XYZ file of C-alpha atoms in Angstrom:
273
model
C -123.539 102.890 60.941
C -120.569 100.636 61.868
C -121.626 98.229 65.301
C -119.841 99.055 68.044
C -116.350 97.245 68.719
C -116.317 94.655 70.997
C -113.385 92.939 73.021
C -114.016 89.106 73.577
C -112.625 87.719 76.674
C -113.201 83.901 76.198
C -113.896 81.523 73.193
C -117.479 81.175 72.361
C -116.783 77.550 71.253
C -115.316 76.529 74.402
C -116.325 78.589 76.851
C -112.467 79.028 78.509
C -110.815 82.306 78.896
C -108.737 83.722 75.952
C -104.737 84.728 76.595
C -103.440 88.244 76.389
C -102.631 87.753 72.937
C -105.625 86.329 71.623
C -107.386 89.030 72.590
C -105.165 91.500 70.970
C -105.961 89.135 67.904
C -109.709 89.788 68.241
C -108.649 93.826 68.618
C -106.483 93.970 65.526
C -109.728 91.822 63.423
C -112.414 94.620 64.892
C -109.865 97.360 64.044
C -108.868 96.599 60.875
C -112.122 97.830 59.061
C -111.100 101.355 60.456
C -107.465 100.679 59.053
C -108.412 100.271 55.261
C -110.439 103.266 55.487
C -107.277 105.373 56.997
C -104.226 102.632 56.076
C -101.477 105.688 57.088
C -102.620 105.260 60.296
C -102.423 101.926 60.917
C -99.518 99.894 61.509
C -100.174 96.944 63.866
C -96.600 96.338 64.554
C -96.559 99.598 66.175
C -99.187 99.167 68.895
C -99.553 97.513 72.487
C -102.607 95.596 73.606
C -102.677 98.982 75.802
C -102.822 100.988 72.955
C -105.460 99.136 70.704
C -107.727 99.385 73.693
C -107.071 102.985 74.349
C -107.765 103.061 70.557
C -111.342 101.301 70.863
C -112.328 103.308 73.834
C -111.876 106.868 71.629
C -114.051 104.969 69.271
C -116.638 103.753 70.926
C -116.872 106.978 72.692
C -116.894 108.883 69.556
C -120.042 106.677 68.417
C -122.066 107.114 71.378
C -121.384 111.104 71.210
C -123.541 111.431 67.963
C -126.705 110.796 67.122
C -129.335 111.002 64.118
C -131.745 114.015 64.900
C -130.010 115.801 67.259
C -128.605 119.451 66.516
C -124.674 118.728 66.375
C -121.948 121.294 65.699
C -119.623 121.296 62.388
C -116.911 122.853 60.863
C -117.268 124.241 57.198
C -114.746 122.476 55.967
C -114.882 123.987 51.988
C -117.560 125.763 50.141
C -117.852 124.391 46.691
C -120.686 124.748 43.495
C -122.866 126.544 45.830
C -122.616 123.417 48.591
C -121.068 124.108 52.174
C -118.792 120.996 53.249
C -119.423 119.952 56.591
C -117.070 117.829 59.213
C -118.657 117.040 62.656
C -115.398 114.710 63.626
C -117.564 111.633 62.152
C -115.857 109.072 59.562
C -117.451 111.363 56.499
C -117.996 114.409 55.587
C -121.589 116.233 55.112
C -122.620 118.605 52.423
C -125.944 121.232 52.859
C -126.969 123.733 49.709
C -125.142 127.237 50.281
C -128.969 128.679 50.343
C -129.548 127.482 53.630
C -127.117 129.514 55.036
C -128.956 132.888 53.835
C -128.180 134.677 57.512
C -124.271 133.975 57.256
C -123.910 135.642 54.324
C -119.724 135.791 55.441
C -119.604 132.240 55.967
C -115.933 130.697 55.495
C -114.044 127.913 55.897
C -113.354 127.083 59.422
C -116.293 128.545 60.826
C -118.339 126.064 63.259
C -122.289 126.112 62.603
C -124.949 124.327 64.333
C -126.991 121.521 62.053
C -129.037 118.567 62.331
C -128.028 115.714 61.640
C -130.306 113.390 59.778
C -128.660 110.457 59.106
C -125.607 108.727 60.092
C -124.924 107.417 56.237
C -126.986 107.820 52.861
C -126.244 105.201 50.273
C -122.943 106.822 48.981
C -121.511 106.752 52.963
C -122.326 110.498 53.732
C -123.744 112.437 56.613
C -126.807 113.869 55.886
C -126.896 116.941 57.005
C -129.786 120.294 57.267
C -129.130 123.767 58.842
C -133.209 124.716 57.711
C -134.525 122.367 59.963
C -131.902 122.661 62.779
C -133.047 126.573 62.100
C -137.003 124.989 62.853
C -136.063 122.772 65.470
C -134.539 125.589 67.615
C -137.550 127.964 67.452
C -140.087 125.545 67.216
C -139.985 125.088 71.308
C -139.909 128.866 71.878
C -142.766 128.492 69.619
C -144.986 125.982 71.214
C -144.241 127.892 74.756
C -146.049 130.502 72.992
C -148.994 128.629 71.326
C -149.261 126.962 74.688
C -149.475 129.845 76.871
C -152.127 131.803 74.215
C -148.974 134.455 73.724
C -148.866 137.140 70.981
C -145.539 136.798 68.672
C -144.068 139.238 66.346
C -143.640 138.406 62.664
C -143.029 140.286 59.336
C -145.250 139.410 56.389
C -143.557 138.152 53.277
C -145.280 137.305 50.410
C -148.835 137.031 49.210
C -149.881 133.446 48.438
C -153.114 131.951 47.072
C -155.264 132.219 50.536
C -153.285 134.492 52.485
C -149.538 135.537 53.743
C -146.648 133.651 54.604
C -145.131 135.517 57.469
C -141.923 135.194 58.472
C -141.844 134.114 62.216
C -139.058 133.757 64.601
C -137.115 132.903 61.080
C -139.553 129.969 60.130
C -142.416 130.652 57.251
C -146.333 130.750 59.290
C -149.361 130.822 57.365
C -152.042 133.816 57.424
C -155.497 133.146 56.132
C -157.038 136.293 54.234
C -159.653 136.064 56.790
C -157.034 136.317 59.767
C -155.524 139.478 58.194
C -157.931 142.039 59.775
C -161.097 142.902 61.217
C -162.974 143.683 57.905
C -161.371 142.314 54.153
C -158.150 144.361 52.864
C -158.441 145.916 49.597
C -154.689 145.198 48.937
C -152.568 143.108 50.709
C -149.280 144.139 48.846
C -149.501 147.142 50.444
C -149.241 145.012 54.018
C -145.558 143.083 52.561
C -142.837 143.761 54.554
C -144.984 144.959 57.778
C -144.510 143.412 61.579
C -147.056 142.899 63.445
C -148.337 140.836 66.447
C -149.747 137.914 65.668
C -151.306 134.906 68.034
C -150.602 131.599 66.679
C -153.947 128.917 66.005
C -152.717 125.779 64.927
C -149.606 124.034 65.193
C -148.197 120.793 63.578
C -144.241 120.100 64.017
C -145.154 116.930 62.073
C -145.967 118.512 58.924
C -144.634 121.680 60.380
C -147.379 123.771 59.723
C -148.086 126.962 61.457
C -151.239 129.083 61.012
C -151.319 132.584 62.661
C -153.846 135.090 63.155
C -154.009 138.848 63.355
C -157.344 139.205 63.674
C -157.674 137.399 66.899
C -154.720 140.296 68.148
C -157.122 143.195 67.165
C -160.808 141.596 68.354
C -159.249 141.306 71.614
C -157.829 144.853 72.009
C -161.177 145.645 70.640
C -162.987 144.287 73.384
C -160.989 145.915 75.863
C -161.509 149.806 74.069
C -165.296 148.676 74.088
C -165.573 147.725 78.015
C -163.857 150.854 78.862
C -165.546 153.023 76.190
C -169.359 151.801 77.511
C -167.966 153.366 81.347
C -167.339 156.429 80.126
C -170.173 156.637 77.882
C -173.013 158.984 79.220
C -176.563 160.816 77.692
C -175.783 163.989 75.761
C -171.964 163.596 75.529
C -170.563 164.961 72.332
C -167.763 162.683 70.921
C -165.374 162.461 67.762
C -165.571 159.264 65.772
C -164.855 157.702 62.533
C -167.027 156.972 59.770
C -167.519 153.585 59.161
C -169.858 152.265 56.603
C -172.377 154.279 55.066
C -176.228 153.345 54.456
C -179.252 154.973 52.675
C -180.866 155.328 56.075
C -177.516 156.981 57.925
C -173.740 156.102 58.277
C -172.421 153.635 61.196
C -169.669 155.712 63.155
C -167.107 154.129 65.359
C -166.559 155.448 68.838
C -163.433 153.794 69.300
C -164.187 150.192 70.390
C -168.368 150.606 69.538
C -170.176 151.254 66.501
C -172.929 153.805 66.598
C -175.984 154.764 64.012
C -176.368 158.434 62.896
C -179.864 158.681 61.350
C -180.604 160.329 58.247
C -182.536 162.416 59.333
C -180.081 163.420 62.276
C -176.940 164.739 59.931
C -178.203 168.430 59.259
C -180.982 170.562 59.534
C -181.310 170.106 55.474
C -182.237 167.112 53.412
C -179.794 164.590 52.176
């Protein structure tokens, strides 16, 4: 990154004020690196000292407006070789792989997009940009608020991986452990892929970009609410419908809608079972 340009006002060695001509010569010397990059725009005889002051002010204003680690607007200049060429108004352009723009299938030259400015210059002098990281930063605040407020978030089960499932959470990948998918073990996880559910964020680490979610916590909360309501309604000698959840040698466990009850084998039938 080029250092800020300064207009000297005195001779550092002698401590005497500079003349107007000496100030202009000093400004020319500072602007010469810019002229080497764009020689067609630089003709030193055509500019007055006021022009140089204005050029320096414009240049410094541009530098102050661009900082690393910020989300900035960029203009699509070209799309070639599966790379998107972008201009953020800096001295050089940057490129981002086309695959990071999957949510913009109709992307074309002239479009304006938001990207993360990672570095002003790499080893080749190009701007380092990322749309994927910009998307992550954009939704991170919403995810953080939901986590700190213990609020549920909607997500889609995308693919099965070792130990669980990847969940698309507002465009960001989150991990759903196998033990947190449901209240009981799910025999075929593939049947759930593509389905949308509500999840609770149970772990968050921005530095590692690690998000862990749970559907089981949601289901346990719902079951606790149903149980509390049912316990207030249950009365002796009531006739209620239930779902058989488990069968043992001594009977069956029946889900009454939040509470499991035991139906003993001797009460299943008048005859022997």
